[in-house]
PDB file of C-alpha atoms in Angstrom:
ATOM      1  CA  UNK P   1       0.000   0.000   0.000  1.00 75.00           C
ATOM      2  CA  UNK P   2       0.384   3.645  -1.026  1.00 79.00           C
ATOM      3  CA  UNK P   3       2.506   5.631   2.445  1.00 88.00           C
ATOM      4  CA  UNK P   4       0.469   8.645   2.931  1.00 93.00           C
ATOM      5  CA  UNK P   5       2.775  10.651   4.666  1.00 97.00           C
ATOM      6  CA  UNK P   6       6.528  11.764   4.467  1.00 98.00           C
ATOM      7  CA  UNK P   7       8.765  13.673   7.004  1.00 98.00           C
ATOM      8  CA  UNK P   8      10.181  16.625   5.436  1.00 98.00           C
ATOM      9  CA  UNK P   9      13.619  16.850   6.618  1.00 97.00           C
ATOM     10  CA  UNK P  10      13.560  13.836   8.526  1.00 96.00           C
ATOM     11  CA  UNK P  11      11.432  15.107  11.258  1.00 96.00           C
ATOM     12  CA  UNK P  12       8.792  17.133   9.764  1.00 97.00           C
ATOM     13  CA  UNK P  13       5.640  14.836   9.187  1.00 98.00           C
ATOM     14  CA  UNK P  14       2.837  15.675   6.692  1.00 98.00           C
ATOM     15  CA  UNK P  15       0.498  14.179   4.349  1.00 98.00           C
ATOM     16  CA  UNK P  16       1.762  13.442   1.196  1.00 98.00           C
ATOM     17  CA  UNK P  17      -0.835  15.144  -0.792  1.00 98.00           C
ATOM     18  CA  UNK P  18      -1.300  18.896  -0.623  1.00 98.00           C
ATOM     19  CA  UNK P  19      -2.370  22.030  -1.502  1.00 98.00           C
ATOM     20  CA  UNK P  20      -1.154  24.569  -3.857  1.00 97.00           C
ATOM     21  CA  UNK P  21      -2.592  27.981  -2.436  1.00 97.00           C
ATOM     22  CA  UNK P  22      -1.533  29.756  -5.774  1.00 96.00           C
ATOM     23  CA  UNK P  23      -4.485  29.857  -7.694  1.00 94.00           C
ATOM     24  CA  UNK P  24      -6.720  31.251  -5.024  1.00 97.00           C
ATOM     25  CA  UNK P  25      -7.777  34.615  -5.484  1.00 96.00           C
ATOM     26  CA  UNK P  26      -7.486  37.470  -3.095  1.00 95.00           C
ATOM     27  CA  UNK P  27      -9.853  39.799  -4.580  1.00 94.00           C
ATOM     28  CA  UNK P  28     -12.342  41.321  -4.751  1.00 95.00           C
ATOM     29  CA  UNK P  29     -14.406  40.423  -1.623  1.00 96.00           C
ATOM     30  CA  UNK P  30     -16.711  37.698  -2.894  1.00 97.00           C
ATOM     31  CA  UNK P  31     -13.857  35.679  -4.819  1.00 97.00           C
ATOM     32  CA  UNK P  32     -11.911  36.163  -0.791  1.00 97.00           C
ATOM     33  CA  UNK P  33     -14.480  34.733   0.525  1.00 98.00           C
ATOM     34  CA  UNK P  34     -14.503  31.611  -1.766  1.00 98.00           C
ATOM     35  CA  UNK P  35     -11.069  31.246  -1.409  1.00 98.00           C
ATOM     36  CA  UNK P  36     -10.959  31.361   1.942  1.00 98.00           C
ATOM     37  CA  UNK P  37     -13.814  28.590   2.237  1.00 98.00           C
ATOM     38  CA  UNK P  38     -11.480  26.156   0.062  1.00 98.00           C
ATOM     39  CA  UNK P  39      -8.374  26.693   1.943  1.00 98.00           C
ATOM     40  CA  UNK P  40     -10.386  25.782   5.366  1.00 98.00           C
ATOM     41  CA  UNK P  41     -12.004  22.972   3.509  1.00 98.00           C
ATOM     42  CA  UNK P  42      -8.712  21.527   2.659  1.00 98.00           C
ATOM     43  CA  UNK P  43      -7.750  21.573   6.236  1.00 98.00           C
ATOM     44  CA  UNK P  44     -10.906  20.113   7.018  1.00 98.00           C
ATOM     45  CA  UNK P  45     -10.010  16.933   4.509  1.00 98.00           C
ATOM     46  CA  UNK P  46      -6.918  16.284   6.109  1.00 98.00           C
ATOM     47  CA  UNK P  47      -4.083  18.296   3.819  1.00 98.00           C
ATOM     48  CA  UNK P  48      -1.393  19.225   6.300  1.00 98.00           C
ATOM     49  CA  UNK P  49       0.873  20.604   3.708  1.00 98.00           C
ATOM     50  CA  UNK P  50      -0.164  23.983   2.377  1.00 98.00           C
ATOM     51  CA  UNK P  51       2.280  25.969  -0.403  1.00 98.00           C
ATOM     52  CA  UNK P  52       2.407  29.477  -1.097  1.00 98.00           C
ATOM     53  CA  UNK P  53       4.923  31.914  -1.600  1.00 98.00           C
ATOM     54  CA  UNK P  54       6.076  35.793  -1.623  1.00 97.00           C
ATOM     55  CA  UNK P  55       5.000  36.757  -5.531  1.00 95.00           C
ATOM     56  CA  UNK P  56       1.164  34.738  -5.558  1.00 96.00           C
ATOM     57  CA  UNK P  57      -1.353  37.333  -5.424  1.00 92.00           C
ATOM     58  CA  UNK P  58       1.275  39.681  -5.483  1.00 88.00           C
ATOM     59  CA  UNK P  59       3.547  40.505  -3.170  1.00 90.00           C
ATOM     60  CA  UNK P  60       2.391  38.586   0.054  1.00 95.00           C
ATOM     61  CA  UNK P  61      -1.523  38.458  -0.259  1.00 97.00           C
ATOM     62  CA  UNK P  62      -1.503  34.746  -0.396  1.00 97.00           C
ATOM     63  CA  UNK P  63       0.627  34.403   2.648  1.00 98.00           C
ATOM     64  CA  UNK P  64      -2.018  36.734   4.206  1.00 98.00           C
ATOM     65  CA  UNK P  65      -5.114  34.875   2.929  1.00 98.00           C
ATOM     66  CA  UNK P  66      -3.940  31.933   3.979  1.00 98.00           C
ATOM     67  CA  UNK P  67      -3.619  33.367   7.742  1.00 98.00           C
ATOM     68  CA  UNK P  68      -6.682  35.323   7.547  1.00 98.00           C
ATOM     69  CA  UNK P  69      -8.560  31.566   6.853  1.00 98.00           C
ATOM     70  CA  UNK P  70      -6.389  28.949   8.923  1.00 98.00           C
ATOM     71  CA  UNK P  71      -4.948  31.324  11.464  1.00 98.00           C
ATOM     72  CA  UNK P  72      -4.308  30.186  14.746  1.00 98.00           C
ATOM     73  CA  UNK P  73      -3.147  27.103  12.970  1.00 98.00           C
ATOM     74  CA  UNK P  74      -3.876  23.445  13.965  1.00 97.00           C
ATOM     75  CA  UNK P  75      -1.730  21.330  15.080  1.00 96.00           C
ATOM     76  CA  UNK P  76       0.565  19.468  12.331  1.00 96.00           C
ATOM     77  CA  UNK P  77      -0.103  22.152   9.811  1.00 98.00           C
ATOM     78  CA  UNK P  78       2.694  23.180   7.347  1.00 98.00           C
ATOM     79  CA  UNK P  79       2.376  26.203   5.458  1.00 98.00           C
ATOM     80  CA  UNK P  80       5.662  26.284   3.335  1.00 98.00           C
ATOM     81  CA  UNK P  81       6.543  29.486   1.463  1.00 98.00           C
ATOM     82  CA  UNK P  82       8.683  30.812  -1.161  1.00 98.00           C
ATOM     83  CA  UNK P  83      11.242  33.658  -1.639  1.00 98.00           C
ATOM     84  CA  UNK P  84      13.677  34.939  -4.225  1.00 98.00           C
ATOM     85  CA  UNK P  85      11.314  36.488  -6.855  1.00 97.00           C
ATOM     86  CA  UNK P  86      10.761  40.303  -6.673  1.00 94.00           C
ATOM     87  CA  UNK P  87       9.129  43.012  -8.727  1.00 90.00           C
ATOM     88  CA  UNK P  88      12.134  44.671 -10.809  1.00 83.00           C
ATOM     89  CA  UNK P  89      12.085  48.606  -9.660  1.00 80.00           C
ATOM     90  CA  UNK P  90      12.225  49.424 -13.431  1.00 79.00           C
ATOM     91  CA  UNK P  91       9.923  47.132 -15.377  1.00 83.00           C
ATOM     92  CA  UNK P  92       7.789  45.888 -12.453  1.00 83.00           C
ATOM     93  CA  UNK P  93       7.953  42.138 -13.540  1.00 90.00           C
ATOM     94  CA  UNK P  94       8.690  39.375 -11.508  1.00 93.00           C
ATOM     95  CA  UNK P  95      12.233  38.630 -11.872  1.00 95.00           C
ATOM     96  CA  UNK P  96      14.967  36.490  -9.738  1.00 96.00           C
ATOM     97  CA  UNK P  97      16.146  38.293  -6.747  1.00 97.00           C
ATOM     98  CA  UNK P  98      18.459  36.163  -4.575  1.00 98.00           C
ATOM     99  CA  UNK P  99      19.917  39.106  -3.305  1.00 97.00           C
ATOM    100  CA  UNK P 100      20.749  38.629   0.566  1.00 98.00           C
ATOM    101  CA  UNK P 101      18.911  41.550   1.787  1.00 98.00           C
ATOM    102  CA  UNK P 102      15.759  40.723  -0.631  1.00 97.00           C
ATOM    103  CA  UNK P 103      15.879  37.325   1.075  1.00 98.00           C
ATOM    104  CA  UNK P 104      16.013  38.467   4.633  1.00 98.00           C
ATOM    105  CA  UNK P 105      13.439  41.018   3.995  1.00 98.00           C
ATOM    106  CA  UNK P 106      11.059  38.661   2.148  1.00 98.00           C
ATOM    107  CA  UNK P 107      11.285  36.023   5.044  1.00 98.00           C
ATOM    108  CA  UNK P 108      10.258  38.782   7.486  1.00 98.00           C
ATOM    109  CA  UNK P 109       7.007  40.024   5.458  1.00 97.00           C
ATOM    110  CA  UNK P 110       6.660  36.457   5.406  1.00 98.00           C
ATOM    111  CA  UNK P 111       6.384  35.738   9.247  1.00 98.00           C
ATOM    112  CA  UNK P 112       4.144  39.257   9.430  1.00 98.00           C
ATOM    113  CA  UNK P 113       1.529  38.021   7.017  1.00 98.00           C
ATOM    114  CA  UNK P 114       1.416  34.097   7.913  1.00 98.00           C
ATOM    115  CA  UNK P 115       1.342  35.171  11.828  1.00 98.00           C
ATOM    116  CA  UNK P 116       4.282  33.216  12.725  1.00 98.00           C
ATOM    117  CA  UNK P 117       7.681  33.140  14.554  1.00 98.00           C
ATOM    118  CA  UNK P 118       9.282  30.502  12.548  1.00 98.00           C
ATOM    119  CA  UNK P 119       8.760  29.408   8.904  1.00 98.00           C
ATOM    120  CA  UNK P 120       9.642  25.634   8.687  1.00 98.00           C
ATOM    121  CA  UNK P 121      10.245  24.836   5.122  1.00 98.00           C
ATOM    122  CA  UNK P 122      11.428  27.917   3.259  1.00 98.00           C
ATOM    123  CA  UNK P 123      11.695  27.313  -0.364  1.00 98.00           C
ATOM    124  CA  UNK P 124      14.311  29.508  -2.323  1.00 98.00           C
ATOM    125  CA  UNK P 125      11.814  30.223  -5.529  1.00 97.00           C
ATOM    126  CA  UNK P 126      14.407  30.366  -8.001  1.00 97.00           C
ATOM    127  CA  UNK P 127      18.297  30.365  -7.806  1.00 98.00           C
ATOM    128  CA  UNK P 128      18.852  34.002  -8.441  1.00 98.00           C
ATOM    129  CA  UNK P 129      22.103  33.780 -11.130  1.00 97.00           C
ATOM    130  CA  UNK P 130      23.472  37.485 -10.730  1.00 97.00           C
ATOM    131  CA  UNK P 131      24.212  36.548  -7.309  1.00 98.00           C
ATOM    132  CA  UNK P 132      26.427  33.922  -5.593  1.00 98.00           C
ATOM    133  CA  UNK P 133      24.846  30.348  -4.821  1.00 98.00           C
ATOM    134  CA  UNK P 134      26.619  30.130  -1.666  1.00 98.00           C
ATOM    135  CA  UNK P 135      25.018  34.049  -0.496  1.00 98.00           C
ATOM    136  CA  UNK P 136      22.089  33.377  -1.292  1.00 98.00           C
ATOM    137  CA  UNK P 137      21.453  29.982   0.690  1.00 98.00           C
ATOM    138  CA  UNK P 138      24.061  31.175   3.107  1.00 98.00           C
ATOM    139  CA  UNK P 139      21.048  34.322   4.064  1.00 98.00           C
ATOM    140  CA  UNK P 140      18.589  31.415   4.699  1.00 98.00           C
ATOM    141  CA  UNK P 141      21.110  29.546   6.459  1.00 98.00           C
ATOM    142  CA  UNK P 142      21.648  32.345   9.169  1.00 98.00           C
ATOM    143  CA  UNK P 143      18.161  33.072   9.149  1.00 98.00           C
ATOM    144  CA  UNK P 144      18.127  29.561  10.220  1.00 98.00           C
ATOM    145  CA  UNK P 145      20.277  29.942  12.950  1.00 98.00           C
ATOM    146  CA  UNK P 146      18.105  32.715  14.092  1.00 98.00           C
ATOM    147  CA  UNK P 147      15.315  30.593  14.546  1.00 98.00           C
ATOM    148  CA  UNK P 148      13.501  32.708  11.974  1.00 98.00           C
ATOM    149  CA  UNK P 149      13.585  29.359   9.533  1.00 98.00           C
ATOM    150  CA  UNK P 150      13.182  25.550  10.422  1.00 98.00           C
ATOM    151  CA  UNK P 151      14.473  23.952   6.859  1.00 98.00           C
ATOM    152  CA  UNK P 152      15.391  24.919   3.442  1.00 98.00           C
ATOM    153  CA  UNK P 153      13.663  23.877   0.230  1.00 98.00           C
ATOM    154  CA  UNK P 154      14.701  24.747  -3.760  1.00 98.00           C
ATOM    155  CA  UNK P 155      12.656  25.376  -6.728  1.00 98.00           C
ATOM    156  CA  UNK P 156      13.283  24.170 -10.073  1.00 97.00           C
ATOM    157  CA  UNK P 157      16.629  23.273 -10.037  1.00 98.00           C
ATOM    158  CA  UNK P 158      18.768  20.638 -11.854  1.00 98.00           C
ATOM    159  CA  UNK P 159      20.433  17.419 -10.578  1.00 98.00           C
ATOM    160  CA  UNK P 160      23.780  19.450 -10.470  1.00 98.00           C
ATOM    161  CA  UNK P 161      22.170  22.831  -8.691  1.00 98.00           C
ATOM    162  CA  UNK P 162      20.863  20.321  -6.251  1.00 98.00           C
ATOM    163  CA  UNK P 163      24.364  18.405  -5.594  1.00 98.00           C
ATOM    164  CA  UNK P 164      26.084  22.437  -5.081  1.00 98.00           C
ATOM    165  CA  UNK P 165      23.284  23.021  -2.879  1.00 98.00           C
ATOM    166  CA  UNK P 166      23.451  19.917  -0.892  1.00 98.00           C
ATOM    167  CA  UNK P 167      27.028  21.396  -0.028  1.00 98.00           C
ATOM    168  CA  UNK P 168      26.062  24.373   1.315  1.00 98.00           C
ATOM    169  CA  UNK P 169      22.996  23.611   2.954  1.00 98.00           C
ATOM    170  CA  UNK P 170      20.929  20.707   3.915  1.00 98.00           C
ATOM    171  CA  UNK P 171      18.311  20.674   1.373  1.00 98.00           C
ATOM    172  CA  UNK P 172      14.472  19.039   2.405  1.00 98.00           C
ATOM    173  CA  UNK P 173      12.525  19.911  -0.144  1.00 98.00           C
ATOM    174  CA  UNK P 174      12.874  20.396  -3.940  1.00 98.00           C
ATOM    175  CA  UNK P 175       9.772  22.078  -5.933  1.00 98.00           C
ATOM    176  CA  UNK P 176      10.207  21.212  -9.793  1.00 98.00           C
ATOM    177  CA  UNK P 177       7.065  21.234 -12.070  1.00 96.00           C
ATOM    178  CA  UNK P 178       6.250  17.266 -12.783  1.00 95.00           C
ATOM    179  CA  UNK P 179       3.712  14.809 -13.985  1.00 94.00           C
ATOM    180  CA  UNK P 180       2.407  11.817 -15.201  1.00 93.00           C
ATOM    181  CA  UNK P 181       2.826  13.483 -19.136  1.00 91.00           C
ATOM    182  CA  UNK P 182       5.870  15.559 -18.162  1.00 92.00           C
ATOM    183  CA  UNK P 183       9.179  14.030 -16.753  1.00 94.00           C
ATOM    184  CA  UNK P 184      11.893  16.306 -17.353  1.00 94.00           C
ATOM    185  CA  UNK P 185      12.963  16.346 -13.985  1.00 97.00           C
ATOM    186  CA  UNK P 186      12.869  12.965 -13.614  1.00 97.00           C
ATOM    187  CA  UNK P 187      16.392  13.234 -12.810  1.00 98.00           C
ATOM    188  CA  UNK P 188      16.076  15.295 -10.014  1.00 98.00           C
ATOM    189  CA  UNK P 189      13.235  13.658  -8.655  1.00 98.00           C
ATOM    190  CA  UNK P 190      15.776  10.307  -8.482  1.00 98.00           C
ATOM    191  CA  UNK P 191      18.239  11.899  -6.804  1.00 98.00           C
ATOM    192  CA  UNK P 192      15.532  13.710  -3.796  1.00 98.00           C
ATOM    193  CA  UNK P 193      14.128   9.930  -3.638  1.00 98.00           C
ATOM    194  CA  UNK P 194      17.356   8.253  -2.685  1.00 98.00           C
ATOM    195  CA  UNK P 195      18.637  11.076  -0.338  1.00 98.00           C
ATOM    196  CA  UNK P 196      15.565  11.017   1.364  1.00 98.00           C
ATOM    197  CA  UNK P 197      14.682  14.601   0.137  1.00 98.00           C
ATOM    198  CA  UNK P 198      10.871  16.002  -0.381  1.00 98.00           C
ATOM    199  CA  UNK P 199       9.804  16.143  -3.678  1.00 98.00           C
ATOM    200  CA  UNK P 200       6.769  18.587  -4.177  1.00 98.00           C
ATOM    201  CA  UNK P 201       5.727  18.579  -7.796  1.00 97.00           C
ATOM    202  CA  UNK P 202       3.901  21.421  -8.928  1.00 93.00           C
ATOM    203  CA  UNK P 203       1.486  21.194 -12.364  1.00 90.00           C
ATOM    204  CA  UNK P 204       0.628  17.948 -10.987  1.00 88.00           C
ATOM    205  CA  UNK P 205      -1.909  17.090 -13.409  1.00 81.00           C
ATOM    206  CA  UNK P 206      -0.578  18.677 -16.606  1.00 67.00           C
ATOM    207  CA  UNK P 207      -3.058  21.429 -16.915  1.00 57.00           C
ATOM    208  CA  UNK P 208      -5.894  18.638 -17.335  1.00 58.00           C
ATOM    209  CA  UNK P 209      -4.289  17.141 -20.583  1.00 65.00           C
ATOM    210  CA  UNK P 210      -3.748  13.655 -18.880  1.00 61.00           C
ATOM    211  CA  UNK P 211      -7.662  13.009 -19.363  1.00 63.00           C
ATOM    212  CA  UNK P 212      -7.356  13.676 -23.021  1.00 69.00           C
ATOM    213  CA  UNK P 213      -4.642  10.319 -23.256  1.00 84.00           C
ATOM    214  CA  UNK P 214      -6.589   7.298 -24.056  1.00 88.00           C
ATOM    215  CA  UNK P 215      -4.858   5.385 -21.446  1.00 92.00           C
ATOM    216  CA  UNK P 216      -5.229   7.488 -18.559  1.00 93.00           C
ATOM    217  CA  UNK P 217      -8.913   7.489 -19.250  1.00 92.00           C
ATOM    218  CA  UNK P 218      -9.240   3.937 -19.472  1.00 94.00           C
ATOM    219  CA  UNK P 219      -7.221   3.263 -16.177  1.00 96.00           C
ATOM    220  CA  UNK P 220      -9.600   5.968 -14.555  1.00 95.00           C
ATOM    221  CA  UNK P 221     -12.934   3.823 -16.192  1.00 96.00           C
ATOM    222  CA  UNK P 222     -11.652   0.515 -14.557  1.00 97.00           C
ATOM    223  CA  UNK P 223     -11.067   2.414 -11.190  1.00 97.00           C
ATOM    224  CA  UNK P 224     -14.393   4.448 -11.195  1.00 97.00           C
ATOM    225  CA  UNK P 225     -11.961   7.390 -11.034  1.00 96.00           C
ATOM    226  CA  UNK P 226     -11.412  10.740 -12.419  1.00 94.00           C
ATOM    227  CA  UNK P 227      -8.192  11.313 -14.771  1.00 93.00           C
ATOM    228  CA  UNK P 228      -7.276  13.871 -12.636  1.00 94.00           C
ATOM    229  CA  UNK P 229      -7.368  11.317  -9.597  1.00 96.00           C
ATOM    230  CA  UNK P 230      -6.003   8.718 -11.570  1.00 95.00           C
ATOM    231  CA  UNK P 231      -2.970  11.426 -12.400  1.00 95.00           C
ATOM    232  CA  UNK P 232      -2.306  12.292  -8.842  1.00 97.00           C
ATOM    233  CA  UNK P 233      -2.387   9.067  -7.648  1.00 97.00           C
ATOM    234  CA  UNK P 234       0.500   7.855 -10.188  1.00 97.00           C
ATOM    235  CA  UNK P 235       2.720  10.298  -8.534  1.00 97.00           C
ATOM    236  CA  UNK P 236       1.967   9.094  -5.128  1.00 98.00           C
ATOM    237  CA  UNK P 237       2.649   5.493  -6.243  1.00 97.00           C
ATOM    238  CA  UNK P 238       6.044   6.677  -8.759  1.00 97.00           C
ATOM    239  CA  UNK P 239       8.133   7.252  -5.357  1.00 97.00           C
ATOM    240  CA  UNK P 240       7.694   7.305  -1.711  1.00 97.00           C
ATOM    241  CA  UNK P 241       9.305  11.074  -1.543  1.00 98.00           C
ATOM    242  CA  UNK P 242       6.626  12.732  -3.737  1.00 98.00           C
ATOM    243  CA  UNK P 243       4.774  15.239  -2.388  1.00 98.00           C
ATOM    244  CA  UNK P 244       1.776  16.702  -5.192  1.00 98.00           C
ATOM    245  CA  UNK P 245       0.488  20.420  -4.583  1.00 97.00           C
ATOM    246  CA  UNK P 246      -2.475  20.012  -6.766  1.00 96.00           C
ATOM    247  CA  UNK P 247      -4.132  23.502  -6.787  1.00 95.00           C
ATOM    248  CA  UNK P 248      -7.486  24.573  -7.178  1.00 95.00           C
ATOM    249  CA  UNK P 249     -10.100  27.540  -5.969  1.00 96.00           C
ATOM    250  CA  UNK P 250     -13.296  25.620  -6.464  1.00 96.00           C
ATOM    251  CA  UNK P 251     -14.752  22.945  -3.614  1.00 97.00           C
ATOM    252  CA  UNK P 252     -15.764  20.760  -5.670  1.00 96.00           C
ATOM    253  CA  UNK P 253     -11.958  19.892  -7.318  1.00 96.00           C
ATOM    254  CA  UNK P 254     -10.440  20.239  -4.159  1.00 97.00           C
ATOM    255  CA  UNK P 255     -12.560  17.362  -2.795  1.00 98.00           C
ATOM    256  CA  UNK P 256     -11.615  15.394  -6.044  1.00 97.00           C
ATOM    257  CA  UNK P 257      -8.175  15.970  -5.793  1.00 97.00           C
ATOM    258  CA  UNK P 258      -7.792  14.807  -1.966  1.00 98.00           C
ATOM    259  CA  UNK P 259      -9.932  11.535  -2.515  1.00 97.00           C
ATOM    260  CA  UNK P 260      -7.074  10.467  -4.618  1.00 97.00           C
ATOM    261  CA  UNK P 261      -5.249   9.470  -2.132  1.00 97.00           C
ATOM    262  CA  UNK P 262      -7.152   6.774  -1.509  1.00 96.00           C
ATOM    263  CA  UNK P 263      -6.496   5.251  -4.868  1.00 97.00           C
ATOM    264  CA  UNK P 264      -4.637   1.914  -5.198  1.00 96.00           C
ATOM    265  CA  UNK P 265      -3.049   1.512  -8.591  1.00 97.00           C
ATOM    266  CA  UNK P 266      -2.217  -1.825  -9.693  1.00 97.00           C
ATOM    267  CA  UNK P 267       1.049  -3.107 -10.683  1.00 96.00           C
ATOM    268  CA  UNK P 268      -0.638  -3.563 -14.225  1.00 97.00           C
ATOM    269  CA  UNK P 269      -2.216  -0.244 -14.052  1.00 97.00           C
ATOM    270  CA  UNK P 270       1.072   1.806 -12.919  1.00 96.00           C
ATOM    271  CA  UNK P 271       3.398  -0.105 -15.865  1.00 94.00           C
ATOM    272  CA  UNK P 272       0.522   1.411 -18.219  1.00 94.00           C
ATOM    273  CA  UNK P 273       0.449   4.732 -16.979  1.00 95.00           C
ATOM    274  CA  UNK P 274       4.926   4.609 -16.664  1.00 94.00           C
ATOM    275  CA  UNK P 275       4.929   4.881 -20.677  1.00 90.00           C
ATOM    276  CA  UNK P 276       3.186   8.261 -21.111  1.00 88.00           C
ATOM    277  CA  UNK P 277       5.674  10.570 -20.077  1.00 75.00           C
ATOM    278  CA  UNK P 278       7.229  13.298 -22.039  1.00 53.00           C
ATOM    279  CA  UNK P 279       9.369  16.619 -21.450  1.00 37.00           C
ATOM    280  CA  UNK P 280       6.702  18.976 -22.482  1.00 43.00           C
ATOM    281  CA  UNK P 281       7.441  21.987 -21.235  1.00 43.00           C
ATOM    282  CA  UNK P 282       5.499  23.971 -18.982  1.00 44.00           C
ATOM    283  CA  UNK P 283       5.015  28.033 -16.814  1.00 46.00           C
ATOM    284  CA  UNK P 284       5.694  29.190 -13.789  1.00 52.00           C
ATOM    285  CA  UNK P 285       4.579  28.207 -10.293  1.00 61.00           C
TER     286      UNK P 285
END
């Protein structure tokens, strides 16, 4: 059988399958409201990993949605967030900022808006490459040893990113977009699985394409699935370190996506669904 949960760092036990905050809207009042709803209703499931990060919604109003609906948090609740993209003073896009004081200051908004003293699994969002590897993991490192941060996570990286990490820092988490149709990273998801290191695939489901594959849908028919569950649930059977972040601001998919869990894949079934991937490439999360 399917393990359902993981320990992020060794120590850090969740549920294997969470929640992507990124797609829930902030505004305006009646789309809060909604969002809100589905981010307690998760909780309510079961999820006990929640991700988020400093750019969704724009500059922190995730991080504060996400306290505004869960705050005082429950017990075993992980709310993991992201820093190292900023809005460039000249254009205002999003660009890579691993710059050390952009970090620190990031992580503090980031304990203001989530309501917290400690955030423990940071994910650096993007390795910033105008500045040093070993600054910018060295800032979360001493924010660390302030007690401001309990573990440090990447974000699409490669297998060799990952190994000059790992030397630095000790990495928990890696957050690379993966699924059943796209593999790419399949390297780097090898590598997490035997160092014992969370893997939290984001685009879990491939933007819904996996239903349109013939034999996805007939592996969801003999299960009296969804293609969607049937997608999710290959990635909790591919390895034991995979954490999906399946998104969603609607009830209704939420509840589909967290019933996949309890879906047993066959041996038969899995060696079917092992033959579909591809390196299709995919946005930003």
């Amino acid at each position: 059988m399917t393990r359902t949960t993981f320990a992020i760092g060794g120590d850090l036990e969740v549920r294997r399958l969470g929640f992507g905050a990124m797609h829930l809207p902030t505004e305006p009042e009646e789309a809060r409201a909604a969002a809100v709803a589905v981010a307690r209703r998760a909780v309510e499931l079961g999820v006990t990993l929640i991700d988020t990060a400093h750019m969704y919604g724009g500059g922190g109003a995730n991080e504060e949605l996400l306290a505004e609906a869960l705050h005082p948090y429950p017990d075993g609740l992980l709310i993991t967030t992201k820093v190292g993209i900023a809005r460039s003073a000249g254009s205002g896009e999003w660009e890579r900022d691993g710059r050390p004081e952009v970090l620190r200051d990031q992580v503090e908004q980031a304990l203001r808006r989530l309501r917290v003293e400690r955030i423990e699994l940071l994910q650096l969002h993007r390795i910033d490459p105008d500045t040093p590897l070993a600054d910018q993991l060295g800032t979360l490192a001493e924010l660390r040893a302030e007690g401001k941060v309990g573990r440090i996570g990447l974000s699409e990286v490669t297998v060799d990113e990952l190994a000059e990490a790992r030397k630095l820092v000790d990495v928990a988490s890696v957050q690379n977009r993966y699924n059943l149709l796209d593999r790419e990273h399949e390297p780097v998801l090898d590598a997490c699985t035997a160092a014992g290191i969370a893997f939290l695939p984001w685009r879990t489901v491939a933007w819904g394409d996996a239903g349109a594959r013939a034999e996805v849908a007939a592996v969801a028919a003999e299960l009296d699935a969804t293609p969607t569950q049937v997608a999710l649930a290959w990635l909790l059977a591919h390895s034991p370190a995979v954490l999906p972040i399946p998104g969603t601001a609607h009830l209704g998919h939420l509840e589909e996506n967290v019933a996949a869990a309890g879906i047993e894949l066959t041996p038969a079934q899995r060696a079917r669904l092992d033959g579909l991937g591809d390196t299709a490439n995919g946005g930003q999360a």
